[in-house]
mmCIF file of C-alpha atoms in Angstrom:
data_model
loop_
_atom_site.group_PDB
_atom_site.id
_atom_site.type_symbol
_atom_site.label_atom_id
_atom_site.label_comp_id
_atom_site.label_asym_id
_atom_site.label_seq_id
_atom_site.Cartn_x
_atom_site.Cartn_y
_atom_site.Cartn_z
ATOM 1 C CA UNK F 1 1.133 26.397 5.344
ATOM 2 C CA UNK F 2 2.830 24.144 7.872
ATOM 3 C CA UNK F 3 6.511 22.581 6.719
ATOM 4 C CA UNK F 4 5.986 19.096 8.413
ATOM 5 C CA UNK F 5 8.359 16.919 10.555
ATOM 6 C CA UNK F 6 7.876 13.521 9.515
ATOM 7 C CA UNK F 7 8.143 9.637 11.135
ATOM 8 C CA UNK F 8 10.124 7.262 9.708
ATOM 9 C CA UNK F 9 9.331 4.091 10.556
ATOM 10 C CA UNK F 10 12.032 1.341 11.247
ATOM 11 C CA UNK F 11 10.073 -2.041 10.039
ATOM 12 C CA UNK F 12 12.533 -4.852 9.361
ATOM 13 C CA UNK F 13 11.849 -5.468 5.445
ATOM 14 C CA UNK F 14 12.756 -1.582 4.766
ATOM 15 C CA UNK F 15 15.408 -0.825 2.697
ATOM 16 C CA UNK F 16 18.860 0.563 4.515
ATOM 17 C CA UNK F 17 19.653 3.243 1.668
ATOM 18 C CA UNK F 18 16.322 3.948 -0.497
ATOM 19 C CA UNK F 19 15.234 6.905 2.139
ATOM 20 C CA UNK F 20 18.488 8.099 2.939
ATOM 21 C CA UNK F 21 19.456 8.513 -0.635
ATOM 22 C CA UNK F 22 16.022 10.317 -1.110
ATOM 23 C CA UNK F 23 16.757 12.682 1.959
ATOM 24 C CA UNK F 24 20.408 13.079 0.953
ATOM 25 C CA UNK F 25 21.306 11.823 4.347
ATOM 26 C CA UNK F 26 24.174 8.834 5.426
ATOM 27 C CA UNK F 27 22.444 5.927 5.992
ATOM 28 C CA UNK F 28 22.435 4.296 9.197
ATOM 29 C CA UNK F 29 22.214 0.773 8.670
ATOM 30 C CA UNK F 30 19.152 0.214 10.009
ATOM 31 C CA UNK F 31 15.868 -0.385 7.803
ATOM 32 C CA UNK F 32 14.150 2.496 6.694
ATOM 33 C CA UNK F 33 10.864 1.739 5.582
ATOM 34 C CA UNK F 34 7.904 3.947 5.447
ATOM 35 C CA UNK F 35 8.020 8.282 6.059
ATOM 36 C CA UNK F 36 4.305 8.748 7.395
ATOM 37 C CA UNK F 37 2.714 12.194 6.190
ATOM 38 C CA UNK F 38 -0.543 12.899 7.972
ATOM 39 C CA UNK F 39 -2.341 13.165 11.049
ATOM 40 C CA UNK F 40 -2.674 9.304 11.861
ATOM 41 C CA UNK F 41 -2.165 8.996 15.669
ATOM 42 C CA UNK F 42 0.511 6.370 15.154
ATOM 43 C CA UNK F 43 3.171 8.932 13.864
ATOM 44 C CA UNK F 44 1.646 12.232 13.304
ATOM 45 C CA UNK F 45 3.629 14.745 11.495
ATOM 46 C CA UNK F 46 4.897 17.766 14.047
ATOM 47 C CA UNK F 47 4.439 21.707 13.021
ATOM 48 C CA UNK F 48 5.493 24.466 14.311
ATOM 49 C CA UNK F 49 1.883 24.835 15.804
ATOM 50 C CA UNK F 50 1.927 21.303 16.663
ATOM 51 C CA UNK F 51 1.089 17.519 16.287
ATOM 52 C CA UNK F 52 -1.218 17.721 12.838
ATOM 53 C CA UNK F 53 -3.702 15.520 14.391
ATOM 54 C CA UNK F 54 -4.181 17.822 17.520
ATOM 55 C CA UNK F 55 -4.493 21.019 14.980
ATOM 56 C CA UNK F 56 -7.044 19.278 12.998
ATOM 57 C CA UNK F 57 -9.122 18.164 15.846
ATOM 58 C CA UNK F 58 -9.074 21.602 17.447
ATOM 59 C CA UNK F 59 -10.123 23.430 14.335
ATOM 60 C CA UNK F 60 -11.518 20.489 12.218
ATOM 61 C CA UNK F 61 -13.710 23.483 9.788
ATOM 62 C CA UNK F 62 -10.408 25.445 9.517
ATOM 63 C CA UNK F 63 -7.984 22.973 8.558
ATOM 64 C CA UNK F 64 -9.830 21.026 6.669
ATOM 65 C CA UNK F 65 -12.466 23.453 5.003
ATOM 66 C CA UNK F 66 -16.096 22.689 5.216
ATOM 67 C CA UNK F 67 -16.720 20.333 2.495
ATOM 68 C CA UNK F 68 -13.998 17.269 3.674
ATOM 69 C CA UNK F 69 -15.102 18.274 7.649
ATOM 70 C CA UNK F 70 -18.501 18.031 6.536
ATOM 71 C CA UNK F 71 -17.949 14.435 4.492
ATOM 72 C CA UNK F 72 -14.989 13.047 6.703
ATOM 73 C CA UNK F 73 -15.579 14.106 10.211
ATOM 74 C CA UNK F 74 -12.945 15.555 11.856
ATOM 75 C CA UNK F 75 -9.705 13.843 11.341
ATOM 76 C CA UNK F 76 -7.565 13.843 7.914
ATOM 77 C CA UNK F 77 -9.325 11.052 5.582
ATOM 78 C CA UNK F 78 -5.724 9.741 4.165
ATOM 79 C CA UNK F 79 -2.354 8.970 4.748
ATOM 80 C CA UNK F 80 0.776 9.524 2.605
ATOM 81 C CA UNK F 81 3.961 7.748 2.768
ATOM 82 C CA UNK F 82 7.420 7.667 0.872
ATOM 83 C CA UNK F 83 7.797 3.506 0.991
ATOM 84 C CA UNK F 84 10.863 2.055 0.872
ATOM 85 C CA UNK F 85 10.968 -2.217 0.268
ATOM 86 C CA UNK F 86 13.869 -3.723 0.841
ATOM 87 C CA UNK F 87 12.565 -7.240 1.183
ATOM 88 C CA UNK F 88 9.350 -8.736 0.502
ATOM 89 C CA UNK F 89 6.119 -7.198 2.280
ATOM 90 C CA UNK F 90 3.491 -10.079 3.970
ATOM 91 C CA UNK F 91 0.945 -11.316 1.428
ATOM 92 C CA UNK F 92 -2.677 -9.227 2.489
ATOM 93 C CA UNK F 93 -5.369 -7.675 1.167
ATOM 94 C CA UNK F 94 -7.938 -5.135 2.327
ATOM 95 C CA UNK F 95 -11.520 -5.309 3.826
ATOM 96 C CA UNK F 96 -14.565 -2.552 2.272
ATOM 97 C CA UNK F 97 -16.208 -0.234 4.718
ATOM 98 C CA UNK F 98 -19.202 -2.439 5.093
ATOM 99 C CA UNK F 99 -17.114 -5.187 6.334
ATOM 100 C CA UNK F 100 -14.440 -3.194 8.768
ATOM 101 C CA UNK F 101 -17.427 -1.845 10.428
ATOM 102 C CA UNK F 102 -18.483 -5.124 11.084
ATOM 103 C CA UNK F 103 -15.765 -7.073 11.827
ATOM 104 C CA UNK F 104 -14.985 -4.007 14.024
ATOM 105 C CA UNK F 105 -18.211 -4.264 15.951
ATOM 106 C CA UNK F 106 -17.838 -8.115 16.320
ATOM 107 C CA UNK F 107 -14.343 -7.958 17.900
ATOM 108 C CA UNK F 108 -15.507 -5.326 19.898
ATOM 109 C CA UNK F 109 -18.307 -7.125 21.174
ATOM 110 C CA UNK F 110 -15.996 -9.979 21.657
ATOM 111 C CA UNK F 111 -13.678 -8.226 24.151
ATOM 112 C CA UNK F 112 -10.653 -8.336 21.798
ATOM 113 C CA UNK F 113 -8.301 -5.406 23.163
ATOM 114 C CA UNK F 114 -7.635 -3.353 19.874
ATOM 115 C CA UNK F 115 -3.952 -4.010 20.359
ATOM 116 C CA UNK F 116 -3.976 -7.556 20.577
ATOM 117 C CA UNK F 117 -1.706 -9.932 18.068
ATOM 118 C CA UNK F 118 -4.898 -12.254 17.419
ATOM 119 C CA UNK F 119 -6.977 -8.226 16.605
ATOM 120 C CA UNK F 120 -7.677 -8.387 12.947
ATOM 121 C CA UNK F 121 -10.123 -4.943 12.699
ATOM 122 C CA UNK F 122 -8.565 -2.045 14.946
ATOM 123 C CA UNK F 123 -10.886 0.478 13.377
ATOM 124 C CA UNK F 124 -13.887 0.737 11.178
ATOM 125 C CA UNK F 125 -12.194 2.389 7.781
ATOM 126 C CA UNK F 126 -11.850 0.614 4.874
ATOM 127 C CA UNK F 127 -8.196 1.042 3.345
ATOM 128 C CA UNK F 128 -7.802 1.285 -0.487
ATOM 129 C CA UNK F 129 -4.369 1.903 -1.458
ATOM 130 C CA UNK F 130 -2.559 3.666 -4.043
ATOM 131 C CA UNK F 131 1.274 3.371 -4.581
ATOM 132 C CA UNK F 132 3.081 5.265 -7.515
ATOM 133 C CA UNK F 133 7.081 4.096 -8.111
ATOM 134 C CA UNK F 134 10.329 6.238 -7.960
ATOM 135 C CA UNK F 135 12.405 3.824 -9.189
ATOM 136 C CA UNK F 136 11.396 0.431 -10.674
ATOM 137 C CA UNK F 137 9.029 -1.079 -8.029
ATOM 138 C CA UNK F 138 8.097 -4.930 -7.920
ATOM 139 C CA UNK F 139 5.214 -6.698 -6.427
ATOM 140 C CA UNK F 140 2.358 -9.363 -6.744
ATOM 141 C CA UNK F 141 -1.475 -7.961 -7.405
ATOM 142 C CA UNK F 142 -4.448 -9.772 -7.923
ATOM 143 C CA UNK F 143 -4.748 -13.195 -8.945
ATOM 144 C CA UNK F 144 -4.150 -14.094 -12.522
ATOM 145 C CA UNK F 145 -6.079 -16.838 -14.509
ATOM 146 C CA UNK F 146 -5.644 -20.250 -13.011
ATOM 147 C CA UNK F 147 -4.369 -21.811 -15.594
ATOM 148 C CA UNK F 148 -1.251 -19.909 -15.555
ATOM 149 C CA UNK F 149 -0.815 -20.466 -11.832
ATOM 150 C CA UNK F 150 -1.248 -24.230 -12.763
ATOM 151 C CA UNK F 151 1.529 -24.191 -15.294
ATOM 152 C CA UNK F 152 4.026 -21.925 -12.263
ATOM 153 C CA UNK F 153 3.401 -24.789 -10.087
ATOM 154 C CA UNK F 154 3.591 -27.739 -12.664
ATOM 155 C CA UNK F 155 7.279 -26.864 -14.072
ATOM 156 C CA UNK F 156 8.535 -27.003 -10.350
ATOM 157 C CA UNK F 157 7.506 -30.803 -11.042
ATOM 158 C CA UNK F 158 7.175 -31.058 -7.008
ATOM 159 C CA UNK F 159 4.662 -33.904 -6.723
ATOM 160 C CA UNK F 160 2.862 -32.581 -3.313
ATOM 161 C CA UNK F 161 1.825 -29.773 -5.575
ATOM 162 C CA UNK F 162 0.020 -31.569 -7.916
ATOM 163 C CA UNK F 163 -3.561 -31.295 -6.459
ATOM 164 C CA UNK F 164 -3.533 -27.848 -6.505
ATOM 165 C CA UNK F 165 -2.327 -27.906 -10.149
ATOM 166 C CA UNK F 166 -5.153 -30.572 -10.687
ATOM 167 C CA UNK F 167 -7.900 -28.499 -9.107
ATOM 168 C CA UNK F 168 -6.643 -25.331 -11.111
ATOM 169 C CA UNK F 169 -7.150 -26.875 -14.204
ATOM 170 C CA UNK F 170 -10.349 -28.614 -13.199
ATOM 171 C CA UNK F 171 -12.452 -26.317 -11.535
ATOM 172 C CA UNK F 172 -14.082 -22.538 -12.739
ATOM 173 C CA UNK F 173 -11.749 -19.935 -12.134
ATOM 174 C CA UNK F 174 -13.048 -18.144 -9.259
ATOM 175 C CA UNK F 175 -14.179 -21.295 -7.202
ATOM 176 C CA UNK F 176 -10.688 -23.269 -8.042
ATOM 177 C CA UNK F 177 -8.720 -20.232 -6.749
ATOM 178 C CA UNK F 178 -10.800 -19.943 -3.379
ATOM 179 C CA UNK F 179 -10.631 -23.738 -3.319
ATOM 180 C CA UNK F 180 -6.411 -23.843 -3.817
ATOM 181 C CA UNK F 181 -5.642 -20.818 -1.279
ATOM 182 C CA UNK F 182 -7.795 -22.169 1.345
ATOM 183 C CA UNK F 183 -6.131 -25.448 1.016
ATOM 184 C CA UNK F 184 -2.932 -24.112 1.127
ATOM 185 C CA UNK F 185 -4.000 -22.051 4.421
ATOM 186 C CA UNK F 186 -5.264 -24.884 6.349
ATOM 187 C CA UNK F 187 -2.329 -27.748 5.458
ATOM 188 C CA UNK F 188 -0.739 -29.056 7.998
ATOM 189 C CA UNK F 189 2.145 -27.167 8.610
ATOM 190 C CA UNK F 190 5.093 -29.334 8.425
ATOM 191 C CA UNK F 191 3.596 -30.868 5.494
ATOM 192 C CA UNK F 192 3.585 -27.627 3.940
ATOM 193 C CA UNK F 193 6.374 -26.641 5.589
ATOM 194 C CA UNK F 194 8.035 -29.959 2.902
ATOM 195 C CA UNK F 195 5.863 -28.850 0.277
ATOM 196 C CA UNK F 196 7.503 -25.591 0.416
ATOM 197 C CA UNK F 197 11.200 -26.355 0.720
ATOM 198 C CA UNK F 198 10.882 -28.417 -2.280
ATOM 199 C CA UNK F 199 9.199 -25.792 -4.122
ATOM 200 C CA UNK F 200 11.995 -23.167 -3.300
ATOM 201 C CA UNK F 201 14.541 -25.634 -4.237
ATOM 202 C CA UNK F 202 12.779 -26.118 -7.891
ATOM 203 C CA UNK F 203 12.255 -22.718 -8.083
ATOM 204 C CA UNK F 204 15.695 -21.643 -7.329
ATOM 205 C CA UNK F 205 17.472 -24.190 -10.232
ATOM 206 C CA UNK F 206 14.720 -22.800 -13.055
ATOM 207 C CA UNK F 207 15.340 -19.120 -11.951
ATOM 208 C CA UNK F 208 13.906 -16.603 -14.781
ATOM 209 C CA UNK F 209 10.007 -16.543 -14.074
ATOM 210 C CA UNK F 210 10.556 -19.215 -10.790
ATOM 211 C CA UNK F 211 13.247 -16.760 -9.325
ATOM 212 C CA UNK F 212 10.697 -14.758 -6.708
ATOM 213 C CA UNK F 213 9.506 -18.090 -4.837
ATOM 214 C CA UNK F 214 13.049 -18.857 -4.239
ATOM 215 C CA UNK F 215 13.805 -15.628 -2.942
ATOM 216 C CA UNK F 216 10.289 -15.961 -0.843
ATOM 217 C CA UNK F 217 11.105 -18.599 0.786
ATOM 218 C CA UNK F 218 14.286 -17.870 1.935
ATOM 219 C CA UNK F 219 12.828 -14.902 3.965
ATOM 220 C CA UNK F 220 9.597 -16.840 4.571
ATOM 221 C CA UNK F 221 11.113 -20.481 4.753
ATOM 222 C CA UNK F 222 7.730 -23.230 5.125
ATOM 223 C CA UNK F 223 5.436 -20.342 4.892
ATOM 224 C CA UNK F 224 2.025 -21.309 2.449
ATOM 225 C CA UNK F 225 2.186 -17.651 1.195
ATOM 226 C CA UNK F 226 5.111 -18.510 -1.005
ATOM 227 C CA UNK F 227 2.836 -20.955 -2.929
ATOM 228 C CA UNK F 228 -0.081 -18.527 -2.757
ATOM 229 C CA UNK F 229 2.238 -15.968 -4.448
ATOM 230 C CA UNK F 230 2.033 -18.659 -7.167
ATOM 231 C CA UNK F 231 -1.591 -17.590 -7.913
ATOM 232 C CA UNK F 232 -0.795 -14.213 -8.149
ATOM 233 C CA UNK F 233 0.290 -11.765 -10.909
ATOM 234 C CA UNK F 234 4.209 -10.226 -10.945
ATOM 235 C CA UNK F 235 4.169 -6.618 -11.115
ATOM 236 C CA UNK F 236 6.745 -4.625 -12.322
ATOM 237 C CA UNK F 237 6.248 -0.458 -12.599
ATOM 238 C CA UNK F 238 8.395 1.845 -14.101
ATOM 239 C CA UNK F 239 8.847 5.342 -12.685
ATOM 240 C CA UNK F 240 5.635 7.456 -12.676
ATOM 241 C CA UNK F 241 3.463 4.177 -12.907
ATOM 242 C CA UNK F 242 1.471 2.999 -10.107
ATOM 243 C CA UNK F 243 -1.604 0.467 -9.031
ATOM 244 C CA UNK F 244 -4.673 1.122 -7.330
ATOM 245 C CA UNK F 245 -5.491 -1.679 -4.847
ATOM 246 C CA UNK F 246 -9.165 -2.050 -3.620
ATOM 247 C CA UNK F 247 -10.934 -4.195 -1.186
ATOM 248 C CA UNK F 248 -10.190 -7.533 -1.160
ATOM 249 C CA UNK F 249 -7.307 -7.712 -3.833
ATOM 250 C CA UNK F 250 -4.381 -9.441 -2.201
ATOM 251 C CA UNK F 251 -0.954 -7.707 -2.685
ATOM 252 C CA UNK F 252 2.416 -8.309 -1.960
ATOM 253 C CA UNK F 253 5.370 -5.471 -2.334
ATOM 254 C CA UNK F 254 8.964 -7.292 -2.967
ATOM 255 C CA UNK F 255 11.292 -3.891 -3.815
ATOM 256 C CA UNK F 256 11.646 -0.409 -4.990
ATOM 257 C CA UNK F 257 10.831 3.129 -3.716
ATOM 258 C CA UNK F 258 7.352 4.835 -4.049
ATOM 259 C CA UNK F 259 4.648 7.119 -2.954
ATOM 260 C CA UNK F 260 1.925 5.527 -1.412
ATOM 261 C CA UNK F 261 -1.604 7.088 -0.056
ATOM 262 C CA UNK F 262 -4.344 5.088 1.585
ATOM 263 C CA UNK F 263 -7.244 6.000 3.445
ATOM 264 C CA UNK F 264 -6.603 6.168 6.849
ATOM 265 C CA UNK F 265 -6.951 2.448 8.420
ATOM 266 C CA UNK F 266 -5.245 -0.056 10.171
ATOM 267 C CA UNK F 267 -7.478 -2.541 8.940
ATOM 268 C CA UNK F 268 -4.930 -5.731 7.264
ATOM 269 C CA UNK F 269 -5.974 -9.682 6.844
ATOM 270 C CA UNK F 270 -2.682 -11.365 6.129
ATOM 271 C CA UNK F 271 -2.616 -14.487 3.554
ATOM 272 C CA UNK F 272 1.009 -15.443 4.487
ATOM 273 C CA UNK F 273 4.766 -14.426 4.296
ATOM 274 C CA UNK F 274 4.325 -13.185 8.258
ATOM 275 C CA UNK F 275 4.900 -14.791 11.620
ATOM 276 C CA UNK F 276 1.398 -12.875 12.221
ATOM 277 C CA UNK F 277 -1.760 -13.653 12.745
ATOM 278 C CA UNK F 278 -3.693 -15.236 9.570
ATOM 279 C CA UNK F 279 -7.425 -15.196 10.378
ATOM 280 C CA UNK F 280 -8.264 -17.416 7.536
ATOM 281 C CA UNK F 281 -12.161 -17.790 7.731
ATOM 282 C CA UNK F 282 -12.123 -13.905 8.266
ATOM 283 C CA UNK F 283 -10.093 -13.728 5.228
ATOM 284 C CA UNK F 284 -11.790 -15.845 3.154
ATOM 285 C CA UNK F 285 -14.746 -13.487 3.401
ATOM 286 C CA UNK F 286 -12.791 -10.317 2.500
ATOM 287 C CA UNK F 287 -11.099 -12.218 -0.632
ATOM 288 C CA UNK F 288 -11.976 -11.250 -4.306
ATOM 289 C CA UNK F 289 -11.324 -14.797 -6.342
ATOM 290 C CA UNK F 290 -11.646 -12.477 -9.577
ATOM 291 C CA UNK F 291 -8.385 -13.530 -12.091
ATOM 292 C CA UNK F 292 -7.339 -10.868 -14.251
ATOM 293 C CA UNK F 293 -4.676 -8.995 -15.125
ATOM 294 C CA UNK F 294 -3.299 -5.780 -13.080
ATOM 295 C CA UNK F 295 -4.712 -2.427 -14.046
ATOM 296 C CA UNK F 296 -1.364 0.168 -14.200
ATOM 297 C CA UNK F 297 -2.057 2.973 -13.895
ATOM 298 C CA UNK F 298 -0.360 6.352 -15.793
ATOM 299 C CA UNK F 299 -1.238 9.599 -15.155
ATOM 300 C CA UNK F 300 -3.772 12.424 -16.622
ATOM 301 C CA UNK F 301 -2.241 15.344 -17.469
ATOM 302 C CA UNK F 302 -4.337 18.504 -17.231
ATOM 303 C CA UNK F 303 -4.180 22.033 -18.966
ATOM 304 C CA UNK F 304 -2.352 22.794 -15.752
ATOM 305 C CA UNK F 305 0.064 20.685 -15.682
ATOM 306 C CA UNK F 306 -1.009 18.079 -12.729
ATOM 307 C CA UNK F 307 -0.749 14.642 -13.960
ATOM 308 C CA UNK F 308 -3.567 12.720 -11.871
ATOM 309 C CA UNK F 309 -4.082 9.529 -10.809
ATOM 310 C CA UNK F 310 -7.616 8.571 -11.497
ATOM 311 C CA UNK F 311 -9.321 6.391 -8.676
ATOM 312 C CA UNK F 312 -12.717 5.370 -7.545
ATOM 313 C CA UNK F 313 -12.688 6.542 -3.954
ATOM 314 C CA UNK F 314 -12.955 10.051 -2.324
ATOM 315 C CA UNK F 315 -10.952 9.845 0.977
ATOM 316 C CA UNK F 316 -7.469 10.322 -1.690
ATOM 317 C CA UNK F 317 -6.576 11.891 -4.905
ATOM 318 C CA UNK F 318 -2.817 11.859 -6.028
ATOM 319 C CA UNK F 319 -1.485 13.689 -8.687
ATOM 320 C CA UNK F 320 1.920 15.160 -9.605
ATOM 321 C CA UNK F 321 3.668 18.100 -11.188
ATOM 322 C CA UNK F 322 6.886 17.717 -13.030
ATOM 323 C CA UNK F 323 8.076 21.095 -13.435
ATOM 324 C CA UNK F 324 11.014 22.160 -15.783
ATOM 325 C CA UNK F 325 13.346 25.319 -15.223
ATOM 326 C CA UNK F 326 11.457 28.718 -15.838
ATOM 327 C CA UNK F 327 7.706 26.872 -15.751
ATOM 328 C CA UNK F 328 5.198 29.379 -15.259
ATOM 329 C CA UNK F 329 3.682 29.394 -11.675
ATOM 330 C CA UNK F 330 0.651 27.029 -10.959
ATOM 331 C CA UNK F 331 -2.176 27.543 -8.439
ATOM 332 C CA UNK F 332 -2.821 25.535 -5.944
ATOM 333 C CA UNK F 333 -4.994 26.785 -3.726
ATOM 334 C CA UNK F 334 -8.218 24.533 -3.156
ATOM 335 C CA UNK F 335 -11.170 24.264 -0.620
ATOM 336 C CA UNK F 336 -9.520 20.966 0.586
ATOM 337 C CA UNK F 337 -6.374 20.034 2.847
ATOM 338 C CA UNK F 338 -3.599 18.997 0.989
ATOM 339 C CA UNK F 339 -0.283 17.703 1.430
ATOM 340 C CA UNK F 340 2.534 18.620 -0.710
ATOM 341 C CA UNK F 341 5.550 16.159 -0.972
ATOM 342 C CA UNK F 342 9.235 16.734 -3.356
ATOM 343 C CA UNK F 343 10.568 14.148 -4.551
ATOM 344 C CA UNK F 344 12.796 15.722 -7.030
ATOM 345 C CA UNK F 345 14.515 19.270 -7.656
ATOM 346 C CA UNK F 346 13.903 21.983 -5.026
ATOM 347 C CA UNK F 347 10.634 23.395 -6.011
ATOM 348 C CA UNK F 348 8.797 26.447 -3.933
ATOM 349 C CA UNK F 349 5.192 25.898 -2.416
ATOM 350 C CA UNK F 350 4.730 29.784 -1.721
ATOM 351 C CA UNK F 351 7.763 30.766 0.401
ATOM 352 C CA UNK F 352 8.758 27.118 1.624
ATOM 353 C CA UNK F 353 11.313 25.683 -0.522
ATOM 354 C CA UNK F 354 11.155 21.988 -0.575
ATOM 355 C CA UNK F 355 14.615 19.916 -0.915
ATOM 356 C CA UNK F 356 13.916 16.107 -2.076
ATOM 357 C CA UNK F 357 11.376 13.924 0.670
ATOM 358 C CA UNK F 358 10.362 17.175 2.340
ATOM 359 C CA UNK F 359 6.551 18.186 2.246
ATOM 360 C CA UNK F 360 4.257 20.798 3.641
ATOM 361 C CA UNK F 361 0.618 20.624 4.921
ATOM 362 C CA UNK F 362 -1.603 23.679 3.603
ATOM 363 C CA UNK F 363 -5.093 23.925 5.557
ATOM 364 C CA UNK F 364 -8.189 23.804 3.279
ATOM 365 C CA UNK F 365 -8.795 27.245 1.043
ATOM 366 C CA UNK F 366 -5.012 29.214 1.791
ATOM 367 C CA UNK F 367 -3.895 30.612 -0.971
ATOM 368 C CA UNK F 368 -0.579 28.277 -2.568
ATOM 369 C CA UNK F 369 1.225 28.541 -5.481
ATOM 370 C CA UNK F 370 3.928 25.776 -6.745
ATOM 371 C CA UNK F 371 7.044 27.753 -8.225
ATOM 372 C CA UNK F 372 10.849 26.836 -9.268
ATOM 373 C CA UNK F 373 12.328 23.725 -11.142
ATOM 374 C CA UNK F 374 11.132 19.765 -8.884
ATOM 375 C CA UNK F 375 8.672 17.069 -9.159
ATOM 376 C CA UNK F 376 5.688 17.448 -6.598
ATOM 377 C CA UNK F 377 3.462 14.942 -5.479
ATOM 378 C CA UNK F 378 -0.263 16.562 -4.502
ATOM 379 C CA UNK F 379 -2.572 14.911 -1.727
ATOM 380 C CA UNK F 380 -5.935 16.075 -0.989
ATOM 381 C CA UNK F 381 -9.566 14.525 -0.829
ATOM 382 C CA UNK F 382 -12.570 14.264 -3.121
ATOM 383 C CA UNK F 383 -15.167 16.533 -1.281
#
């Protein structure tokens, strides 16, 4: 197995301590947001025997085994991070694979360099999403019933709002939400801009339930997202909780510390709280207006001891051990890659001993065995 050397990236709403702490490092000061663990060619993890990309793509059959090669191609099908939020993530959701391919093809076609602010498909992945919290971890998830999101706005008693409370009420749920967030995307900006200030100001005096908008704004100030976080649920996992986030469910991280594995894509639409680029009609396609509330997830424990977290996709599986002093060995060894990340403890994967945020990459089929006292998080693929 290969211990891996891992990227930290510095993106400005990471938290200054969450990663340090995790590393049992001094902070720096800077943000500290996301710990990559893969082979995506934005930050690949280093080896001893190399960039893991490179490895992989020289020996696709021998790292990966035959099965995920066979299924995947040759490249590593996911990404894990250790994510660390210290301020509120931009409002976005996720297109499906029939729709990145598209999109992809279209801006390609188009002459849109794949690096370009106004790009909205860089490659032709989809990107589910699953994120599992260390400590407690808050967010906004799908959107809930618009009736509720008519009664958030109506207590702010901000009278510009009051159409979109209207239509909430008024309308079926799925057509009133698409009808209130595309308003609220195409409003003339300093009018929203208004609409927004007074909102935050409302929302700040109420506090309790009104307290995130507030907070919103004042890293988003004028931006539509912080009403569009009105039609959204609040999320708030516990330790070892976590939510699966498909295509087209918009999402919005505020705080806290957890693992997160997607399937390798750059592939975001943005809704709001970003200076980026919103493609709205674009988004508007990729959208699912389906209320409801969030689905937390909690893990299956196994005769073995792995606690999985079920999900409908192949490219991930994430599961965990939480293993006490003087726990009897477990086998790991499987015909797929996996990745291997401690979070807790200092916990032996064969020889390597792993010390908190440290992880390993074991090639498809070599034989592994988890040993010693730690909490483990366990990435492979379906294949």
């Amino acid at each position: 197995m290969d211990r891996l050397v891992n990227t930290v990236r510095p993106y400005a709403w990471g938290s200054t301590t969450a990663i340090p702490e995790l590393l049992g490092q001094a902070p720096t000061g800077e943000p500290q947001a996301e710990m990559w663990m893969g082979a995506h060619p934005g930050a690949p993890s280093r080896t001893e025997r190399g960039p893991l990309n490179e490895l992989i793509t020289a020996d696709p059959v021998r790292e990966l085994g035959e099965r995920a090669a066979g299924k995947f191609g040759p490249r590593l099908p996911f990404l894990l991070k250790v994510l660390a939020a210290g301020a509120p993530l931009s409002l976005q959701v996720h297109p499906d694979l029939a729709r990145a391919q598209a999109g992809h093809a279209a801006e390609e076609a188009a002459g849109i360099p794949v690096d370009a602010p106004h790009r909205t498909y860089r490659d032709t992945n989809h990107k589910p999403e699953l994120i599992c919290a260390l400590t407690p971890f808050d967010g906004f998830c799908g959107f809930r019933h618009p009736v509720e999101a008519a009664d958030r706005m109506a207590a702010l008693g901000v009278d510009s709002l009051k159409p979109y409370v209207d239509v909430l009420h008024a309308h079926p749920e799925e057509a009133a939400l698409r009808e209130v967030l595309t308003a609220l995307l195409t409003a003339d900006p300093d009018e929203m801009a208004h609409t927004v200030a007074e909102a935050a100001a409302a929302a700040d005096r109420l506090g309790g339930a009104h307290a995130p908008y507030a907070m919103l704004a004042h890293h988003f100030p004028g931006d539509p997202g912080v009403i569009a976080a009105m039609l959204l649920n609040r999320v708030r996992l516990q330790p070892g909780e976590a939510l699966y986030l498909g295509a087209g469910v918009p999402h919005a991280y505020l705080e806290g510390l957890g693992v997160e594995i997607m399937a390798n894509s750059d592939n975001v639409l943005r809704c709001g709280l970003t200076p980026k680029h919103v493609d709205v009609p674009e988004l508007l396609r990729v959208v699912r207006f389906e209320p409801g509330d969030p689905a937390v997830l909690r893990p299956e424990a196994s005769p073995s001891g792995e606690e999985v977290y079920e999900t409908p996709i192949d490219e991930f599986r994430l599961s965990r051990f939480v293993r006490a002093e003087g726990a009897a060995p477990t086998d790991l060894t499987t015909p797929t890659p996996q990745i291997l990340l401690s979070v807790a403890g200092r916990p032996k994967a064969g020889e390597v001993t792993l010390a908190p945020g440290e992880s390993v990459f074991v090639p498809a089929g070599e034989t592994t065995e988890l040993t010693g006292a730690g909490t483990v998080f366990r990435a492979t693929v379906v294949a």
